[in-house]
Amino acid sequence: MTYRLAPVCIIGIFALSAAARPPVAQTPAASSARWFKGNTHTHTLNSDGDSTPDEVVRWYREHSYNFLVLTDHNYLTSVEGLNAVHGAADKFLVVRGEEVTSTASSKAVHVNGLNVDALVKQSTSPSVVVATQENVDGIRRANGIPHINHPNFTWAMTPDDLMQVQRTRLFEIFNGHPQVNNEGGGGTPGLEEIWDRLLSSGRLMYGVAVDDAHHFKRPGDPLASGPGRGWIYVRAEQLESRALVEAMERGDFYASTGVELASYDATTTGITLTVKATTYSKYRVQFIGRTGKVLSEQTTPAASYTFKGDEGYVRARVLESNGYAAWTQPVPVGPGGPKVSE
């Protein structure tokens, strides 16, 4: 996938104002950056998966992923030996991770720690918000990057809950597990609607897609949580753990369930993207603003949107005719746009 960065976009491909910019490393020069496909939520026999770490890593390595974060529940799976066998410079990398897993008032409170230095002890608070915050803070102390997992699993986290959690910028807007209620229901919003509520309330959050794979030995089983259902493409200068997670923190990635972009440009004036189209698919590109309003819908693989200045934020959703999708990260637009909460 090619990438063209307009000269006016000096603070990252998705952030447009100093107020909205996360305090992390500057985006690398376009000429030195590449896109890497990866998954940040996967399990092995070390928690509740059905396969060994070697078998799990082998699946992703053989299916054209560039990186994988192993996130066993409350267990830090070693990656050194796995990288010695499967790792390849600029081609494939296994990253340390942990799904810090708590139960608060019978609700599943799960936060992934990406590239943590040490095992993070889970919170035992009965409060959903407090447990989430303590897990986030534990991940930060371990020099990791947190992302909040599947808010609608056990209907654990409301938009109000998520608004109260500080020092995190990432949460799952798609999870491939069959019991996580991505679409919401019964009066509870789906994950994309939650995302727009957070953004519209002034909270800048970036959306992650994952497969949350547990089952590698049950192909075709609709009740299994199999691999290859959701992933991200991260733009970074090199295939290295810290470079990858810092790129995610500043929003230099997009989420996908099967759509790949050929190019993406975000400037101070608008967004332009091109889908890597296939001959058997058709596409709709929707540009979405405050409260989830569809600002424009275009039906060609190449699409663009020019900012008017009052949208609050703009993000793109690409819908493919066989049910696949991709989501770019929100670009704050105007003085009322969402900001990172530190």
Short mmCIF file of N, CA and C in Angstrom, two decimals, residues 130-241:
data_model
loop_
_atom_site.label_atom_id
_atom_site.label_comp_id
_atom_site.label_asym_id
_atom_site.label_seq_id
_atom_site.Cartn_x
_atom_site.Cartn_y
_atom_site.Cartn_z
N VAL A 130 -13.44 1.82 38.08
CA VAL A 130 -12.21 1.75 38.88
C VAL A 130 -11.35 0.58 38.42
N ALA A 131 -11.94 -0.58 38.18
CA ALA A 131 -11.17 -1.74 37.73
C ALA A 131 -10.51 -1.45 36.39
N THR A 132 -11.23 -0.84 35.47
CA THR A 132 -10.65 -0.51 34.17
C THR A 132 -9.50 0.46 34.33
N GLN A 133 -9.71 1.50 35.15
CA GLN A 133 -8.66 2.49 35.34
C GLN A 133 -7.43 1.89 36.00
N GLU A 134 -7.62 1.04 37.00
CA GLU A 134 -6.47 0.42 37.66
C GLU A 134 -5.71 -0.49 36.71
N ASN A 135 -6.42 -1.19 35.84
CA ASN A 135 -5.74 -2.03 34.85
C ASN A 135 -4.98 -1.18 33.83
N VAL A 136 -5.60 -0.10 33.37
CA VAL A 136 -4.91 0.82 32.46
C VAL A 136 -3.65 1.37 33.11
N ASP A 137 -3.76 1.82 34.36
CA ASP A 137 -2.61 2.40 35.03
C ASP A 137 -1.51 1.36 35.26
N GLY A 138 -1.90 0.11 35.56
CA GLY A 138 -0.90 -0.94 35.71
C GLY A 138 -0.14 -1.19 34.43
N ILE A 139 -0.85 -1.15 33.31
CA ILE A 139 -0.20 -1.32 32.00
C ILE A 139 0.76 -0.18 31.73
N ARG A 140 0.36 1.04 32.05
CA ARG A 140 1.24 2.19 31.86
C ARG A 140 2.50 2.06 32.71
N ARG A 141 2.34 1.61 33.95
CA ARG A 141 3.52 1.43 34.82
C ARG A 141 4.47 0.37 34.27
N ALA A 142 3.93 -0.59 33.54
CA ALA A 142 4.75 -1.62 32.91
C ALA A 142 5.25 -1.18 31.53
N ASN A 143 5.15 0.13 31.26
CA ASN A 143 5.63 0.71 29.99
C ASN A 143 4.90 0.16 28.78
N GLY A 144 3.66 -0.30 28.98
CA GLY A 144 2.86 -0.81 27.88
C GLY A 144 1.83 0.20 27.41
N ILE A 145 1.17 -0.14 26.33
CA ILE A 145 0.11 0.68 25.76
C ILE A 145 -1.21 -0.06 25.97
N PRO A 146 -2.20 0.56 26.63
CA PRO A 146 -3.47 -0.13 26.89
C PRO A 146 -4.47 0.04 25.75
N HIS A 147 -5.24 -1.01 25.48
CA HIS A 147 -6.48 -0.80 24.72
C HIS A 147 -7.60 -1.60 25.37
N ILE A 148 -8.74 -0.93 25.48
CA ILE A 148 -9.90 -1.50 26.16
C ILE A 148 -10.59 -2.47 25.22
N ASN A 149 -10.91 -3.65 25.73
CA ASN A 149 -11.44 -4.73 24.90
C ASN A 149 -12.96 -4.82 24.98
N HIS A 150 -13.56 -5.19 23.86
CA HIS A 150 -14.97 -5.58 23.73
C HIS A 150 -15.91 -5.02 24.83
N PRO A 151 -16.22 -3.71 24.77
CA PRO A 151 -17.05 -3.11 25.82
C PRO A 151 -18.40 -3.78 26.02
N ASN A 152 -18.95 -4.41 24.97
CA ASN A 152 -20.28 -5.03 25.10
C ASN A 152 -20.23 -6.51 25.47
N PHE A 153 -19.05 -7.06 25.72
CA PHE A 153 -18.97 -8.42 26.23
C PHE A 153 -19.46 -8.42 27.68
N THR A 154 -20.46 -9.21 27.96
CA THR A 154 -21.22 -9.20 29.23
C THR A 154 -21.82 -7.82 29.49
N TRP A 155 -21.96 -7.03 28.42
CA TRP A 155 -22.52 -5.68 28.53
C TRP A 155 -21.80 -4.90 29.64
N ALA A 156 -20.46 -4.97 29.60
CA ALA A 156 -19.65 -4.51 30.73
C ALA A 156 -19.52 -2.99 30.83
N MET A 157 -19.32 -2.31 29.68
CA MET A 157 -18.95 -0.90 29.75
C MET A 157 -19.87 -0.05 28.89
N THR A 158 -20.44 0.97 29.50
CA THR A 158 -21.28 1.94 28.80
C THR A 158 -20.41 3.07 28.25
N PRO A 159 -20.95 3.88 27.33
CA PRO A 159 -20.19 5.06 26.89
C PRO A 159 -19.79 5.96 28.06
N ASP A 160 -20.66 6.11 29.05
CA ASP A 160 -20.32 6.93 30.22
C ASP A 160 -19.14 6.34 30.99
N ASP A 161 -19.11 5.01 31.11
CA ASP A 161 -17.97 4.36 31.77
C ASP A 161 -16.68 4.68 31.02
N LEU A 162 -16.70 4.51 29.71
CA LEU A 162 -15.51 4.74 28.90
C LEU A 162 -15.04 6.19 28.98
N MET A 163 -15.98 7.13 29.06
CA MET A 163 -15.61 8.54 29.17
C MET A 163 -14.82 8.82 30.43
N GLN A 164 -15.05 8.04 31.47
CA GLN A 164 -14.40 8.31 32.76
C GLN A 164 -12.99 7.73 32.86
N VAL A 165 -12.64 6.81 31.98
CA VAL A 165 -11.33 6.16 32.05
C VAL A 165 -10.29 7.06 31.38
N GLN A 166 -9.23 7.37 32.12
CA GLN A 166 -8.20 8.26 31.64
C GLN A 166 -6.97 7.49 31.17
N ARG A 167 -6.09 8.20 30.46
CA ARG A 167 -4.79 7.69 30.05
C ARG A 167 -4.87 6.47 29.12
N THR A 168 -5.90 6.46 28.31
CA THR A 168 -6.00 5.44 27.27
C THR A 168 -6.64 6.06 26.04
N ARG A 169 -6.20 5.64 24.87
CA ARG A 169 -6.68 6.23 23.61
C ARG A 169 -7.23 5.19 22.65
N LEU A 170 -7.18 3.92 23.03
CA LEU A 170 -7.53 2.84 22.12
C LEU A 170 -8.64 1.97 22.70
N PHE A 171 -9.59 1.59 21.85
CA PHE A 171 -10.57 0.58 22.27
C PHE A 171 -11.06 -0.17 21.04
N GLU A 172 -11.60 -1.35 21.27
CA GLU A 172 -12.02 -2.20 20.17
C GLU A 172 -13.37 -1.75 19.63
N ILE A 173 -13.40 -1.46 18.33
CA ILE A 173 -14.66 -1.17 17.65
C ILE A 173 -15.16 -2.39 16.88
N PHE A 174 -14.29 -3.39 16.74
CA PHE A 174 -14.70 -4.67 16.17
C PHE A 174 -13.88 -5.76 16.85
N ASN A 175 -14.58 -6.83 17.27
CA ASN A 175 -13.94 -8.00 17.87
C ASN A 175 -14.58 -9.23 17.25
N GLY A 176 -13.75 -10.17 16.77
CA GLY A 176 -14.26 -11.32 16.04
C GLY A 176 -14.84 -12.44 16.88
N HIS A 177 -14.79 -12.32 18.19
CA HIS A 177 -15.40 -13.35 19.05
C HIS A 177 -16.91 -13.35 18.84
N PRO A 178 -17.56 -14.53 18.83
CA PRO A 178 -18.99 -14.59 18.51
C PRO A 178 -19.92 -14.13 19.63
N GLN A 179 -19.39 -13.72 20.79
CA GLN A 179 -20.26 -13.37 21.91
C GLN A 179 -20.00 -11.97 22.47
N VAL A 180 -19.47 -11.08 21.65
CA VAL A 180 -19.08 -9.77 22.18
C VAL A 180 -20.06 -8.65 21.82
N ASN A 181 -21.10 -8.96 21.06
CA ASN A 181 -22.18 -7.99 20.82
C ASN A 181 -21.69 -6.70 20.15
N ASN A 182 -20.93 -6.86 19.08
CA ASN A 182 -20.43 -5.68 18.35
C ASN A 182 -21.54 -4.73 17.94
N GLU A 183 -22.70 -5.29 17.56
CA GLU A 183 -23.78 -4.48 17.01
C GLU A 183 -24.70 -3.90 18.08
N GLY A 184 -24.48 -4.27 19.35
CA GLY A 184 -25.38 -3.80 20.39
C GLY A 184 -26.73 -4.48 20.30
N GLY A 185 -27.70 -3.95 21.02
CA GLY A 185 -29.05 -4.52 20.99
C GLY A 185 -29.78 -4.25 22.28
N GLY A 186 -31.12 -4.34 22.22
CA GLY A 186 -31.92 -4.15 23.41
C GLY A 186 -31.76 -2.79 24.05
N GLY A 187 -31.51 -1.79 23.24
CA GLY A 187 -31.32 -0.44 23.76
C GLY A 187 -29.87 -0.09 24.07
N THR A 188 -28.97 -1.05 23.94
CA THR A 188 -27.54 -0.79 24.17
C THR A 188 -26.86 -0.52 22.83
N PRO A 189 -26.09 0.57 22.72
CA PRO A 189 -25.49 0.91 21.42
C PRO A 189 -24.41 -0.07 21.01
N GLY A 190 -24.22 -0.21 19.70
CA GLY A 190 -23.12 -0.99 19.17
C GLY A 190 -21.81 -0.24 19.32
N LEU A 191 -20.70 -0.90 18.98
CA LEU A 191 -19.39 -0.33 19.24
C LEU A 191 -19.10 0.90 18.40
N GLU A 192 -19.57 0.93 17.15
CA GLU A 192 -19.37 2.14 16.34
C GLU A 192 -20.17 3.31 16.89
N GLU A 193 -21.38 3.05 17.35
CA GLU A 193 -22.17 4.13 17.94
C GLU A 193 -21.51 4.62 19.23
N ILE A 194 -20.96 3.71 20.02
CA ILE A 194 -20.22 4.12 21.21
C ILE A 194 -19.05 5.02 20.83
N TRP A 195 -18.35 4.62 19.78
CA TRP A 195 -17.21 5.42 19.29
C TRP A 195 -17.66 6.84 18.96
N ASP A 196 -18.74 6.97 18.21
CA ASP A 196 -19.21 8.31 17.84
C ASP A 196 -19.70 9.09 19.05
N ARG A 197 -20.27 8.43 20.03
CA ARG A 197 -20.69 9.14 21.24
C ARG A 197 -19.48 9.69 21.98
N LEU A 198 -18.42 8.90 22.08
CA LEU A 198 -17.21 9.38 22.74
C LEU A 198 -16.61 10.56 21.99
N LEU A 199 -16.48 10.43 20.68
CA LEU A 199 -15.90 11.50 19.88
C LEU A 199 -16.75 12.76 19.94
N SER A 200 -18.05 12.60 19.89
CA SER A 200 -18.96 13.76 19.91
C SER A 200 -18.98 14.45 21.26
N SER A 201 -18.60 13.70 22.31
CA SER A 201 -18.53 14.28 23.65
C SER A 201 -17.18 14.92 23.92
N GLY A 202 -16.29 14.90 22.93
CA GLY A 202 -15.00 15.56 23.07
C GLY A 202 -13.85 14.67 23.42
N ARG A 203 -14.05 13.35 23.43
CA ARG A 203 -12.99 12.41 23.81
C ARG A 203 -12.42 11.77 22.55
N LEU A 204 -11.15 12.01 22.28
CA LEU A 204 -10.52 11.43 21.10
C LEU A 204 -10.08 10.00 21.42
N MET A 205 -10.67 9.03 20.74
CA MET A 205 -10.33 7.62 20.90
C MET A 205 -10.11 7.02 19.51
N TYR A 206 -9.19 6.09 19.42
CA TYR A 206 -8.89 5.41 18.17
C TYR A 206 -9.44 4.00 18.20
N GLY A 207 -9.98 3.56 17.07
CA GLY A 207 -10.69 2.29 17.00
C GLY A 207 -9.84 1.15 16.48
N VAL A 208 -9.85 0.03 17.21
CA VAL A 208 -9.04 -1.15 16.88
C VAL A 208 -9.97 -2.29 16.46
N ALA A 209 -9.57 -3.06 15.46
CA ALA A 209 -10.26 -4.30 15.08
C ALA A 209 -9.35 -5.48 15.38
N VAL A 210 -9.91 -6.53 15.97
CA VAL A 210 -9.13 -7.71 16.37
C VAL A 210 -9.93 -8.97 16.08
N ASP A 211 -9.26 -10.12 16.13
CA ASP A 211 -10.03 -11.37 16.02
C ASP A 211 -10.29 -12.01 17.38
N ASP A 212 -9.48 -11.67 18.41
CA ASP A 212 -9.66 -12.28 19.74
C ASP A 212 -9.67 -13.81 19.60
N ALA A 213 -8.71 -14.32 18.84
CA ALA A 213 -8.73 -15.75 18.50
C ALA A 213 -8.39 -16.61 19.71
N HIS A 214 -9.19 -17.66 19.89
CA HIS A 214 -8.97 -18.70 20.89
C HIS A 214 -8.84 -20.08 20.24
N HIS A 215 -9.50 -20.24 19.10
CA HIS A 215 -9.68 -21.59 18.53
C HIS A 215 -9.04 -21.68 17.15
N PHE A 216 -8.00 -22.48 17.06
CA PHE A 216 -7.29 -22.71 15.81
C PHE A 216 -7.54 -24.13 15.29
N LYS A 217 -8.31 -24.91 16.04
CA LYS A 217 -8.55 -26.30 15.69
C LYS A 217 -10.04 -26.60 15.49
N ARG A 218 -10.81 -25.54 15.26
CA ARG A 218 -12.26 -25.72 15.03
C ARG A 218 -12.70 -24.93 13.79
N PRO A 219 -12.06 -25.14 12.65
CA PRO A 219 -12.43 -24.38 11.45
C PRO A 219 -13.87 -24.64 11.05
N GLY A 220 -14.58 -23.58 10.71
CA GLY A 220 -15.97 -23.71 10.29
C GLY A 220 -16.98 -23.76 11.41
N ASP A 221 -16.54 -23.78 12.64
CA ASP A 221 -17.46 -23.83 13.78
C ASP A 221 -17.95 -22.42 14.08
N PRO A 222 -19.25 -22.13 13.90
CA PRO A 222 -19.74 -20.76 14.12
C PRO A 222 -19.66 -20.31 15.57
N LEU A 223 -19.50 -21.23 16.50
CA LEU A 223 -19.39 -20.87 17.91
C LEU A 223 -17.95 -20.68 18.35
N ALA A 224 -17.02 -20.97 17.46
CA ALA A 224 -15.60 -20.82 17.79
C ALA A 224 -15.15 -19.38 17.57
N SER A 225 -14.11 -19.00 18.28
CA SER A 225 -13.47 -17.71 18.08
C SER A 225 -12.18 -17.95 17.30
N GLY A 226 -12.30 -17.90 15.99
CA GLY A 226 -11.18 -18.25 15.13
C GLY A 226 -10.34 -17.06 14.73
N PRO A 227 -9.20 -17.31 14.10
CA PRO A 227 -8.30 -16.24 13.67
C PRO A 227 -8.72 -15.62 12.34
N GLY A 228 -8.14 -14.46 12.05
CA GLY A 228 -8.31 -13.83 10.74
C GLY A 228 -9.60 -13.10 10.54
N ARG A 229 -10.23 -12.61 11.60
CA ARG A 229 -11.53 -11.94 11.47
C ARG A 229 -11.44 -10.42 11.56
N GLY A 230 -10.43 -9.91 12.24
CA GLY A 230 -10.24 -8.47 12.35
C GLY A 230 -8.79 -8.18 12.62
N TRP A 231 -8.28 -7.05 12.10
CA TRP A 231 -6.87 -6.71 12.26
C TRP A 231 -6.68 -5.22 12.03
N ILE A 232 -5.45 -4.77 12.14
CA ILE A 232 -5.13 -3.38 11.87
C ILE A 232 -3.95 -3.31 10.91
N TYR A 233 -3.86 -2.18 10.21
CA TYR A 233 -2.68 -1.83 9.43
C TYR A 233 -2.05 -0.62 10.12
N VAL A 234 -0.81 -0.78 10.60
CA VAL A 234 -0.12 0.27 11.34
C VAL A 234 0.96 0.86 10.45
N ARG A 235 1.03 2.18 10.45
CA ARG A 235 2.06 2.88 9.68
C ARG A 235 3.19 3.25 10.63
N ALA A 236 4.37 2.67 10.41
CA ALA A 236 5.51 2.91 11.28
C ALA A 236 6.79 2.92 10.46
N GLU A 237 7.84 3.46 11.08
CA GLU A 237 9.11 3.56 10.37
C GLU A 237 9.80 2.21 10.25
N GLN A 238 9.54 1.33 11.22
CA GLN A 238 10.16 0.01 11.17
C GLN A 238 9.28 -0.99 11.90
N LEU A 239 9.50 -2.26 11.59
CA LEU A 239 8.78 -3.34 12.24
C LEU A 239 9.49 -3.64 13.56
N GLU A 240 9.14 -2.84 14.58
CA GLU A 240 9.76 -2.91 15.89
C GLU A 240 8.69 -2.62 16.93
N SER A 241 8.72 -3.30 18.05
CA SER A 241 7.62 -3.25 19.01
C SER A 241 7.26 -1.83 19.42
#
